[in-house]
Each structure stands twice: as structure tokens, then as C-alpha cells.
Short mmCIF file of C-alpha atoms and ligand atoms in Angstrom, two decimals:
data_model
loop_
_atom_site.label_atom_id
_atom_site.label_comp_id
_atom_site.label_asym_id
_atom_site.label_seq_id
_atom_site.Cartn_x
_atom_site.Cartn_y
_atom_site.Cartn_z
CA MET S 1 3.65 13.12 11.10
CA LYS S 2 1.66 15.53 13.26
CA SER S 3 4.89 16.06 15.21
CA LEU S 4 6.56 17.92 12.31
CA LYS S 5 7.13 21.49 13.48
CA GLN S 6 5.21 24.36 11.92
CA GLN S 7 8.43 26.19 11.03
CA THR S 8 9.88 23.08 9.35
CA ILE S 9 6.78 22.77 7.17
CA LEU S 10 6.91 26.41 6.18
CA ASP S 11 10.65 26.19 5.41
CA LEU S 12 9.98 23.18 3.18
CA VAL S 13 7.27 25.08 1.31
CA ALA S 14 9.61 28.08 0.90
CA LYS S 15 12.33 25.79 -0.48
CA TYR S 16 10.33 23.42 -2.68
CA ALA S 17 6.97 25.20 -3.30
CA THR S 18 3.59 23.43 -3.42
CA PRO S 19 2.05 20.96 -4.01
CA LEU S 20 4.62 18.94 -2.10
CA TYR S 21 4.74 15.48 -0.59
CA VAL S 22 6.99 15.07 2.46
CA TYR S 23 7.87 11.64 3.88
CA ASP S 24 9.63 11.26 7.21
CA ILE S 25 11.63 8.03 7.02
CA ASN S 26 12.06 8.01 10.79
CA ILE S 27 8.34 7.30 11.13
CA ILE S 28 8.60 4.46 8.58
CA LYS S 29 11.43 3.01 10.65
CA THR S 30 9.39 3.22 13.87
CA LYS S 31 6.46 1.42 12.20
CA TYR S 32 8.70 -1.29 10.76
CA GLU S 33 10.44 -1.84 14.09
CA LEU S 34 7.10 -2.02 15.86
CA LEU S 35 6.08 -4.89 13.59
CA LYS S 36 9.43 -6.64 13.99
CA GLN S 37 9.23 -6.28 17.76
CA TYR S 38 5.83 -7.90 18.17
CA ILE S 39 5.19 -10.33 15.35
CA PRO S 40 6.73 -13.81 15.69
CA LYS S 41 10.31 -14.04 14.36
CA GLN S 42 9.30 -16.57 11.72
CA PHE S 43 7.36 -13.90 9.80
CA LYS S 44 8.92 -12.08 6.87
CA ILE S 45 7.74 -8.63 5.86
CA PHE S 46 7.38 -7.82 2.17
CA TYR S 47 6.57 -4.14 1.67
CA ALA S 48 3.66 -3.58 -0.74
CA LEU S 49 5.20 -1.04 -3.12
CA LYS S 50 1.85 0.12 -4.43
CA ALA S 51 1.35 2.10 -1.22
CA ASN S 52 4.31 4.34 -2.00
CA PRO S 53 6.65 3.39 -4.83
CA ASN S 54 9.00 6.36 -4.52
CA PRO S 55 12.40 4.66 -5.07
CA SER S 56 14.03 6.45 -2.12
CA VAL S 57 11.24 5.29 0.19
CA CYS S 58 11.59 1.75 -1.21
CA ALA S 59 15.39 1.79 -0.84
CA PHE S 60 15.01 2.87 2.76
CA ILE S 61 12.52 0.11 3.53
CA HIS S 62 14.89 -2.36 1.88
CA SER S 63 17.69 -1.12 4.14
CA LEU S 64 15.49 -1.98 7.13
CA GLY S 65 15.44 -5.62 6.01
CA ALA S 66 12.06 -5.97 4.25
CA GLY S 67 11.35 -7.72 0.97
CA ALA S 68 9.09 -6.23 -1.71
CA GLU S 69 5.58 -7.14 -2.83
CA ILE S 70 4.93 -5.93 -6.36
CA ALA S 71 2.03 -6.09 -8.81
CA SER S 72 3.40 -4.91 -12.16
CA SER S 73 6.56 -4.79 -14.25
CA GLY S 74 6.85 -1.09 -13.39
CA GLU S 75 6.88 -1.91 -9.68
CA LEU S 76 9.34 -4.75 -10.30
CA CYS S 77 11.63 -2.32 -12.10
CA ILE S 78 11.39 0.17 -9.20
CA ALA S 79 12.02 -2.59 -6.65
CA LEU S 80 15.14 -3.80 -8.48
CA LYS S 81 16.47 -0.26 -8.95
CA SER S 82 15.84 0.46 -5.26
CA GLY S 83 18.13 -2.39 -4.27
CA PHE S 84 15.80 -5.37 -3.73
CA LEU S 85 17.24 -8.59 -5.13
CA GLY S 86 14.97 -10.79 -7.24
CA SER S 87 15.04 -13.30 -4.40
CA GLU S 88 13.51 -10.67 -2.10
CA ILE S 89 10.51 -9.95 -4.35
CA ILE S 90 7.07 -11.54 -4.62
CA TYR S 91 4.63 -10.77 -7.41
CA ASN S 92 0.84 -10.62 -6.90
CA GLY S 93 -1.96 -9.28 -9.03
CA PRO S 94 -4.82 -10.59 -11.13
CA GLY S 95 -3.63 -9.23 -14.49
CA LYS S 96 -0.10 -10.20 -15.46
CA THR S 97 0.85 -10.05 -19.13
CA ASP S 98 3.24 -12.55 -20.72
CA ASP S 99 5.90 -9.84 -20.69
CA ASP S 100 5.32 -9.23 -16.97
CA ILE S 101 5.72 -12.94 -16.26
CA ALA S 102 8.82 -13.23 -18.45
CA TYR S 103 10.40 -10.18 -16.76
CA ALA S 104 9.69 -11.65 -13.31
CA ILE S 105 11.14 -15.04 -14.27
CA GLU S 106 14.17 -13.45 -15.90
CA ASN S 107 14.88 -11.61 -12.64
CA LYS S 108 14.49 -14.82 -10.62
CA ILE S 109 11.96 -13.42 -8.22
CA HIS S 110 11.16 -15.36 -5.07
CA LEU S 111 7.50 -16.17 -5.77
CA LEU S 112 4.82 -15.62 -8.37
CA ASN S 113 1.23 -15.68 -7.21
CA VAL S 114 -1.16 -17.50 -9.51
CA GLU S 115 -4.64 -16.00 -9.71
CA SER S 116 -6.36 -18.12 -12.40
CA MET S 117 -6.09 -21.35 -14.39
CA ASP S 118 -5.16 -19.44 -17.57
CA GLU S 119 -2.37 -17.71 -15.73
CA LEU S 120 -1.07 -20.99 -14.33
CA TYR S 121 -0.60 -22.43 -17.83
CA ARG S 122 0.93 -19.21 -19.12
CA ILE S 123 3.47 -19.15 -16.27
CA ASN S 124 4.36 -22.78 -16.93
CA THR S 125 4.88 -22.12 -20.66
CA ILE S 126 6.97 -18.99 -20.11
CA ALA S 127 9.03 -20.71 -17.39
CA GLU S 128 9.71 -23.57 -19.82
CA GLN S 129 10.81 -21.12 -22.52
CA ALA S 130 13.20 -19.55 -19.99
CA GLN S 131 14.22 -23.06 -18.77
CA CYS S 132 13.67 -21.84 -15.24
CA LEU S 133 11.58 -23.62 -12.62
CA MET S 134 9.24 -21.05 -11.04
CA LYS S 135 7.96 -21.15 -7.48
CA ILE S 136 4.28 -20.25 -7.24
CA CYS S 137 1.63 -19.63 -4.60
CA VAL S 138 -2.05 -19.99 -5.33
CA ARG S 139 -4.09 -16.95 -4.40
CA ILE S 140 -7.38 -18.06 -2.90
CA ASN S 141 -10.53 -16.00 -2.57
CA PRO S 142 -11.82 -17.48 0.68
CA LEU S 143 -15.48 -18.12 1.44
CA CYS S 144 -15.06 -16.01 4.54
CA GLY S 145 -13.66 -12.47 4.07
CA ALA S 146 -13.39 -9.47 6.39
CA ALA S 147 -16.55 -7.41 6.15
CA GLN S 148 -14.90 -4.59 8.11
CA ALA S 149 -12.17 -4.04 5.51
CA LYS S 150 -12.54 -0.66 3.84
CA MET S 151 -11.59 -2.16 0.45
CA HIS S 152 -12.62 -5.79 -0.04
CA THR S 153 -10.52 -8.20 -2.00
CA GLY S 154 -11.90 -11.47 -0.72
CA GLY S 155 -14.89 -13.27 0.77
CA ASP S 156 -17.49 -12.49 -1.88
CA SER S 157 -17.46 -12.54 -5.67
CA GLN S 158 -14.02 -11.16 -6.64
CA LYS S 159 -11.67 -10.77 -9.57
CA PHE S 160 -8.83 -11.74 -7.22
CA GLY S 161 -7.51 -15.27 -6.94
CA VAL S 162 -9.45 -18.50 -7.29
CA ASP S 163 -12.58 -19.16 -5.25
CA GLU S 164 -11.91 -21.48 -2.33
CA GLU S 165 -14.52 -23.95 -3.56
CA LYS S 166 -12.75 -24.22 -6.93
CA VAL S 167 -9.14 -24.30 -5.80
CA ASP S 168 -8.83 -28.10 -6.04
CA GLY S 169 -8.83 -27.94 -9.83
CA LEU S 170 -6.02 -25.41 -9.89
CA ILE S 171 -3.89 -27.30 -7.37
CA GLU S 172 -4.34 -30.59 -9.22
CA ALA S 173 -3.33 -28.88 -12.48
CA ALA S 174 -0.32 -27.19 -10.88
CA LEU S 175 0.95 -30.45 -9.42
CA LYS S 176 1.03 -32.00 -12.90
CA LEU S 177 3.07 -29.19 -14.51
CA ASP S 178 6.84 -29.47 -15.00
CA TRP S 179 7.95 -25.83 -14.82
CA VAL S 180 6.16 -24.62 -11.69
CA THR S 181 6.50 -25.80 -8.09
CA LEU S 182 3.64 -25.18 -5.74
CA SER S 183 5.07 -23.48 -2.68
CA GLY S 184 1.89 -22.59 -0.81
CA ILE S 185 -1.09 -20.29 -0.71
CA HIS S 186 -1.86 -16.59 -0.50
CA ILE S 187 -4.97 -14.91 0.89
CA TYR S 188 -5.47 -11.16 1.17
CA VAL S 189 -9.02 -10.12 2.03
CA GLY S 190 -8.80 -6.36 2.10
CA SER S 191 -7.19 -3.11 3.10
CA GLN S 192 -7.57 -0.70 6.02
CA ILE S 193 -8.54 -3.21 8.71
CA LEU S 194 -8.25 -1.39 12.02
CA SER S 195 -9.17 -4.24 14.34
CA HIS S 196 -6.40 -6.75 14.96
CA LYS S 197 -9.10 -9.24 15.96
CA VAL S 198 -10.74 -9.03 12.54
CA LEU S 199 -7.39 -9.56 10.81
CA LEU S 200 -6.54 -12.46 13.11
CA THR S 201 -9.87 -14.14 12.34
CA SER S 202 -9.10 -13.92 8.65
CA ILE S 203 -5.55 -15.23 9.19
CA GLU S 204 -6.86 -18.15 11.23
CA ASN S 205 -9.12 -19.00 8.32
CA THR S 206 -6.13 -18.82 5.94
CA LEU S 207 -4.06 -21.12 8.13
CA ASN S 208 -6.93 -23.62 8.34
CA ILE S 209 -7.33 -23.62 4.56
CA ALA S 210 -3.56 -24.08 4.10
CA CYS S 211 -3.51 -26.94 6.58
CA LYS S 212 -6.51 -28.67 4.99
CA LEU S 213 -4.96 -28.44 1.50
CA ALA S 214 -1.58 -29.65 2.78
CA LYS S 215 -3.24 -32.76 4.20
CA GLN S 216 -5.43 -33.36 1.18
CA TYR S 217 -2.57 -33.12 -1.35
CA GLN S 218 0.39 -34.17 0.85
CA LEU S 219 1.87 -30.72 0.23
CA LYS S 220 4.93 -29.40 1.95
CA LEU S 221 3.87 -25.86 2.78
CA GLU S 222 6.96 -23.77 2.07
CA THR S 223 5.03 -20.50 2.13
CA ILE S 224 1.82 -19.08 3.51
CA ASN S 225 1.26 -15.49 2.46
CA LEU S 226 -1.18 -13.79 4.83
CA GLY S 227 -1.43 -10.52 2.92
CA GLY S 228 -1.42 -6.93 4.18
CA GLY S 229 -4.39 -4.92 5.35
CA LEU S 230 -3.18 -3.48 8.67
CA GLY S 231 -5.08 -0.23 8.98
CA VAL S 232 -4.23 3.27 10.18
CA PRO S 233 -6.54 5.79 11.87
CA TYR S 234 -7.65 8.53 9.49
CA THR S 235 -9.82 10.41 11.97
CA ASP S 236 -9.49 11.21 15.67
CA SER S 237 -12.31 8.79 16.48
CA GLU S 238 -10.42 5.81 15.02
CA GLN S 239 -8.00 3.71 17.11
CA GLU S 240 -4.44 2.72 16.17
CA PHE S 241 -4.04 -0.88 15.00
CA ASN S 242 -2.83 -2.82 18.08
CA VAL S 243 0.40 -4.44 16.87
CA GLU S 244 1.27 -5.94 20.25
CA GLU S 245 -2.03 -7.83 20.53
CA PHE S 246 -1.81 -8.75 16.87
CA GLY S 247 1.66 -10.25 17.41
CA SER S 248 0.60 -12.35 20.40
CA GLY S 249 -2.52 -13.42 18.50
CA LEU S 250 -0.33 -14.62 15.62
CA ALA S 251 1.88 -16.63 18.00
CA GLU S 252 -1.23 -18.27 19.50
CA LEU S 253 -2.58 -19.15 16.06
CA ILE S 254 0.69 -20.78 15.00
CA ALA S 255 0.72 -22.82 18.19
CA LYS S 256 -2.92 -23.82 17.69
CA ILE S 257 -2.46 -24.89 14.07
CA SER S 258 0.60 -26.98 14.95
CA ASN S 259 -1.80 -29.70 16.13
CA CYS S 260 -2.73 -30.09 12.50
CA TYR S 261 0.44 -28.97 10.63
CA ASP S 262 3.88 -28.08 11.93
CA LEU S 263 4.60 -24.60 10.58
CA SER S 264 8.12 -24.31 11.95
CA GLU S 265 9.65 -24.82 8.48
CA THR S 266 7.10 -22.64 6.68
CA GLU S 267 7.86 -19.12 5.54
CA LEU S 268 5.02 -16.90 6.81
CA ILE S 269 4.61 -13.67 4.90
CA LEU S 270 2.95 -10.37 5.78
CA GLU S 271 2.83 -7.75 3.03
CA PRO S 272 1.84 -4.45 4.64
CA GLY S 273 1.80 -1.22 2.66
CA ARG S 274 -0.35 1.41 4.32
CA PHE S 275 0.70 0.59 7.87
CA LEU S 276 4.39 1.26 7.14
CA VAL S 277 4.17 4.51 5.20
CA SER S 278 0.83 6.25 5.70
CA ASP S 279 1.57 8.27 8.79
CA ALA S 280 5.04 9.17 7.48
CA GLY S 281 3.62 11.32 4.69
CA ILE S 282 1.96 14.72 4.38
CA LEU S 283 0.78 16.66 1.36
CA LEU S 284 1.23 20.42 1.44
CA THR S 285 -0.92 22.54 -0.82
CA LYS S 286 -1.49 26.29 -1.08
CA VAL S 287 -4.83 28.08 -0.91
CA LEU S 288 -5.48 29.95 -4.18
CA SER S 289 -8.85 31.47 -3.39
CA VAL S 290 -11.58 31.48 -0.77
CA LYS S 291 -15.27 31.90 -1.56
CA GLU S 292 -18.78 31.18 -0.33
CA SER S 293 -21.47 29.38 -2.24
CA ARG S 294 -25.00 29.22 -0.88
CA GLY S 295 -24.00 29.14 2.75
CA LYS S 296 -20.86 27.03 2.43
CA LYS S 297 -17.27 28.22 2.47
CA TYR S 298 -14.76 26.82 -0.03
CA ALA S 299 -10.98 27.10 -0.11
CA ILE S 300 -9.59 26.20 -3.53
CA VAL S 301 -6.04 24.82 -3.44
CA ASP S 302 -3.26 24.18 -5.96
CA SER S 303 -3.59 20.41 -5.67
CA GLY S 304 -6.50 18.00 -5.93
CA ILE S 305 -7.51 14.40 -6.35
CA ASN S 306 -5.03 14.26 -9.24
CA HIS S 307 -2.30 14.39 -6.58
CA ALA S 308 -4.09 12.77 -3.64
CA PHE S 309 -7.13 10.68 -4.39
CA LEU S 310 -7.05 9.06 -0.97
CA PRO S 311 -8.88 11.68 1.13
CA PHE S 312 -11.72 11.59 -1.39
CA ARG S 313 -11.65 7.78 -1.45
CA MET S 314 -11.83 7.56 2.34
CA ASN S 315 -14.89 9.82 2.26
CA LYS S 316 -14.23 11.33 5.66
CA LYS S 317 -13.50 14.55 7.46
CA TYR S 318 -9.88 14.06 6.60
CA SER S 319 -7.31 15.18 9.14
CA THR S 320 -6.27 18.61 7.86
CA VAL S 321 -4.71 21.79 9.30
CA ILE S 322 -3.58 25.20 8.10
CA ALA S 323 0.17 24.74 8.58
CA ASN S 324 0.89 28.44 9.08
CA LYS S 325 -1.96 28.84 11.61
CA ILE S 326 -1.66 25.73 13.75
CA ASP S 327 -2.15 27.59 17.04
CA GLN S 328 -4.91 29.90 15.88
CA PRO S 329 -8.52 29.47 17.06
CA ILE S 330 -11.14 27.77 14.93
CA ASP S 331 -13.01 30.29 12.82
CA SER S 332 -15.38 28.44 10.50
CA LYS S 333 -16.19 25.29 8.58
CA VAL S 334 -14.49 24.99 5.21
CA ILE S 335 -14.60 22.62 2.27
CA ILE S 336 -11.14 22.18 0.76
CA GLY S 337 -11.65 21.90 -2.98
CA GLY S 338 -9.02 20.98 -5.54
CA ALA S 339 -8.26 22.60 -8.88
CA LEU S 340 -9.88 19.94 -11.05
CA CYS S 341 -12.98 20.52 -13.11
CA THR S 342 -15.04 17.88 -11.38
CA SER S 343 -17.21 18.17 -8.28
CA MET S 344 -15.54 14.95 -7.07
CA ASP S 345 -12.44 16.98 -6.41
CA VAL S 346 -12.75 17.84 -2.72
CA PHE S 347 -10.20 16.84 -0.10
CA THR S 348 -12.57 17.16 2.81
CA THR S 349 -16.20 17.66 3.54
CA GLU S 350 -16.65 20.65 5.88
CA VAL S 351 -13.77 20.81 8.39
CA GLU S 352 -13.31 23.33 11.17
CA LEU S 353 -10.27 25.52 10.54
CA PRO S 354 -8.88 28.91 11.63
CA HIS S 355 -9.62 31.95 9.43
CA ILE S 356 -8.57 30.84 5.95
CA GLU S 357 -7.22 33.06 3.16
CA PRO S 358 -5.18 32.86 -0.06
CA ASN S 359 -1.53 31.71 0.38
CA ASP S 360 -2.34 29.70 3.51
CA ILE S 361 -0.69 26.28 3.45
CA ILE S 362 -3.01 23.32 3.94
CA CYS S 363 -1.44 20.20 5.37
CA ILE S 364 -3.16 16.90 4.56
CA PHE S 365 -2.05 14.19 7.00
CA ASN S 366 -1.70 10.45 6.51
CA ALA S 367 -0.78 10.95 2.88
CA GLY S 368 2.22 8.63 2.74
CA ALA S 369 0.27 5.61 1.48
CA TYR S 370 -1.87 5.55 -1.66
CA GLY S 371 -1.36 9.33 -1.94
CA PHE S 372 0.85 10.05 -4.94
CA SER S 373 0.60 6.46 -6.20
CA ALA S 374 -3.18 6.04 -6.18
CA SER S 375 -4.10 9.40 -7.66
CA LEU S 376 -5.45 10.54 -11.00
CA LEU S 377 -2.07 12.00 -11.91
CA TYR S 378 -2.95 12.77 -15.54
CA PHE S 379 -6.32 14.41 -14.92
CA LEU S 380 -6.15 18.09 -16.00
CA SER S 381 -2.46 17.73 -16.97
CA ALA S 382 -1.33 19.58 -13.90
CA PRO S 383 2.38 18.99 -13.20
CA MET S 384 3.09 16.29 -10.63
CA PRO S 385 3.99 17.32 -7.08
CA ALA S 386 7.58 17.14 -5.89
CA GLU S 387 8.50 14.57 -3.23
CA VAL S 388 10.91 15.16 -0.37
CA ILE S 389 12.12 12.86 2.38
CA ILE S 390 13.25 13.80 5.85
CA ASP S 391 16.26 11.59 6.54
CA ASN S 392 17.71 10.09 9.76
CA ASP S 393 19.42 13.38 10.58
CA GLY S 394 16.30 15.45 10.01
CA GLN S 395 17.65 16.77 6.68
CA ASP S 396 15.27 17.24 3.75
CA ILE S 397 16.22 15.65 0.43
CA LEU S 398 14.39 16.10 -2.86
CA VAL S 399 13.60 12.58 -4.09
CA ARG S 400 11.38 13.44 -7.06
CA ARG S 401 11.61 16.77 -8.79
CA ARG S 402 8.42 18.68 -9.53
CA GLY S 403 6.80 17.62 -12.79
CA ARG S 404 6.85 19.92 -15.83
CA LYS S 405 4.07 20.97 -18.19
CA GLU S 406 5.94 19.21 -21.00
CA ASP S 407 5.73 15.86 -19.17
CA PHE S 408 2.21 15.47 -20.50
CA LEU S 409 3.52 15.33 -24.06
CA LEU S 410 5.72 12.35 -23.24
CA GLY S 411 5.18 9.51 -25.67
CA THR S 412 3.38 11.69 -28.22
CA ASP S 413 4.83 13.26 -31.39
CA PHE S 414 4.45 16.79 -30.00
C1 PLP P 1 -1.92 -8.45 -2.72
C2 PLP P 1 -1.77 -7.26 -1.86
N1 PLP P 1 -0.94 -7.33 -0.81
C3 PLP P 1 -0.75 -6.27 0.01
C4 PLP P 1 -1.41 -5.09 -0.20
C5 PLP P 1 -1.16 -3.96 0.75
O1 PLP P 1 -2.29 -3.68 1.49
P1 PLP P 1 -2.25 -2.63 2.68
O2 PLP P 1 -1.67 -1.38 2.15
O3 PLP P 1 -3.66 -2.49 3.07
O4 PLP P 1 -1.41 -3.23 3.76
C6 PLP P 1 -2.30 -4.98 -1.26
C7 PLP P 1 -3.05 -3.75 -1.49
O5 PLP P 1 -3.85 -3.58 -2.36
C8 PLP P 1 -2.47 -6.10 -2.12
O6 PLP P 1 -3.29 -6.04 -3.18
#
């Protein structure tokens, strides 16, 4: 998104005010096409909605040909409203309520991931009540994870899935039930993996586990879900994820595993979130005041970790510029602090910026994934930012109006 022109950014701020999220769908398209170009044709891409569930973003990704990966009834509702058919949706997540499961079954989604024995029996019971046979995948927490992943969801002790060493019990139980059919397995070991080699090692492990279980239980593997996790560079020192090498690595792995199990009839799933949408998004926020405290300079802005938790979560010198001073020389180091009453609320540790003053517009890059969606949106009851997309023709379209003060009374008697 660094290519967005300074004048365009300032025009958007003049039109929509701050704080403002802007998503360029052309970048999402480039990322999607990059994946389609290099990964083997047999793979299907299911977009992980949690990265950015704005319905217009989701509808666009659907128009590119992706399915949806969801993890709640809310996300299922958004996916359906954005145009995904039930048959194009898979449901993961360790905490599904009976209502979530019933809603998913009612909408005839493609696959439900099972993450525990309790859940398996609940799905079977609810499927029976609906008189609808449900296809399931077992989510496995493998013995071997990906230590390099920024956020771990596999390999050690986890709330996700069933430990590899205990999966036999769950498979044996699933095979005896009447209202679920076991379609395959799912393993997702973590997010923000920048090295394609690390991800390939984890995927090879997944394929080996799938193959071993298929042999052991005479399973026909209809599906192997290899998760998401493809990373994006957040700082200048980090490298882009190498999609080309990743794609050829995947082809080699499929060929290698075919000695043990022929995968030509198996649906192979990737469920990227961050990789598709991160770089497409920026957050624009206005400087309210500038001050010094004991040798450090602070710029306080009209946004914060309530609108963008990610920069804080990544704990880095987050890529940031003053949008109205892009060509000006560096003046000093500044900490960009949000408006919340917590010392956690800083976007960046000290970053070098041109001379900074009130009304300057700070642009936070790489905000398209886990920006709006993974933030503390209710903290301090500050109205939610507006969201705008830049469409194929370069036109800006408001796709979520700015929140109102009154929104925070929603659901109360006031
Ligand atoms: C099950 C599952 N799949 C896919 C994703 C998307 O991961 P990423 O955005 O790192 O690609 C997540 C993220 O938490 C997830 O939990």
C-alpha cells in the first residue's frame, strides 16, 4: 500500500476524516493471483475472514474465486451475506456453541472442524436433530509445530484441536457415529510464518500424519486442510514470503507423498488471511498533540489500540509515515501514542519521522489484516473508524460508516 499517492491519502482524509481504514482491493487481487499462479492447481483457497471481515472485502475475495474459513456464527453470517454459498464455507475454532453448530448445519456448510471429543458428540447429536449428515475434519495439534510462528497454535500444549498422540480415540469414535462423515484432517500451527521452508516443513508433517492415519483406518482422504500462516513483512528488515518457492515445494511434497498415498482425488486446502489482505490496508489517524516527557517525544493521535491492536501486538518499530510530509527530512524520534488511558496504547516504539505537529496525518501500514477485526473496539467507547475501499477503477467507496457515540448504548436500556 506504500504506493498510494500522498495526495490521494490527504483527499481521503478530507472526505472521510480520521481515524480511517483504507483497503485497496487491487492489492488483494494481486496477492490472490500470486497464490493461484504458483500453488498447485489442486489446492483450494479459503479466505480466513477473521483477518478482515468487512463484507465488501469478503465479497471481493469471493468474486476472485475463494471460499471462506470462518470461526463463529457472526463470521458465518458475514460470509453468507457477502455471497459465499454454504458449500464454499469451512468452520474452524475450538469453542463452538450448539447454536453455532446448528446454524452451520442449517446452512449446509462444506466442512466442520472437530476440535474435541465433546464437540464430536455434540455435532453428531445436532446433525441428527437436523437429519443432515455433516462432513467433518479432525483438527490435530501435532507433536511438531513451527517454532518460528509469531502466534503458535500447534506443537506444544494447546487449546486447539486434539493432540496427535490422542487422535486415535477421536477417529475411532467418529467412525462409529451415524450423523458425521470423517472427511480428513486439519492442522494449523501458527500465524505470521515468513519462511516458506518452515511452512513447508510443517505441511510435510501434516501430509505424513494424514497418510499414516489413512493407512491405519483405511480412510479415504477427501480433505487435508493445511491451514494459513503465510506471513507478511512488517519491518524493512523482514523478507516477503516467497510464494514461488512455496508453490514448487508444495508440488514436490505431493509427489513425494504419493508413494504412500495418492492425493490426486484429495481436496487440499489453504486458508490464508493475513497474506491476502494485510498489505492492502492502511490506517490513517490525526495527531492531536505533541509533547516531551523526560527526554522522549510523544505524538498523541485520535486512534489507538482500540482501532488497531496489531502494531502493539507485533511489538516492533511499525512501518509508519507522516502522510502529509512524506518527502520531508527526518527530524526526530517519536513515540506514537493512542488516546486510550493505558500505557499499552502505543502504536510504535520510537520511530524516526519528519518534524511532527498537531493535525499531521499518521499512516500506519500493513493494517489490512487483524487491524479493525482484532482490536479492542469497545475500550474507551470511542466511535469506530470508518472503512473505505479503493476499487478496480481507483475510486474510493465508503464500506462502513464511522461509528457513533450512541453505538455504545446498543443492547442496553439507555
Ligand atoms: C484455523 C485458522 N486458519 C487460518 C487462519 C489464518 O491465519 P493467517 O492470517 O496467519 O493466514 C487462522 C488464524 O488465526 C486460523 O485460526
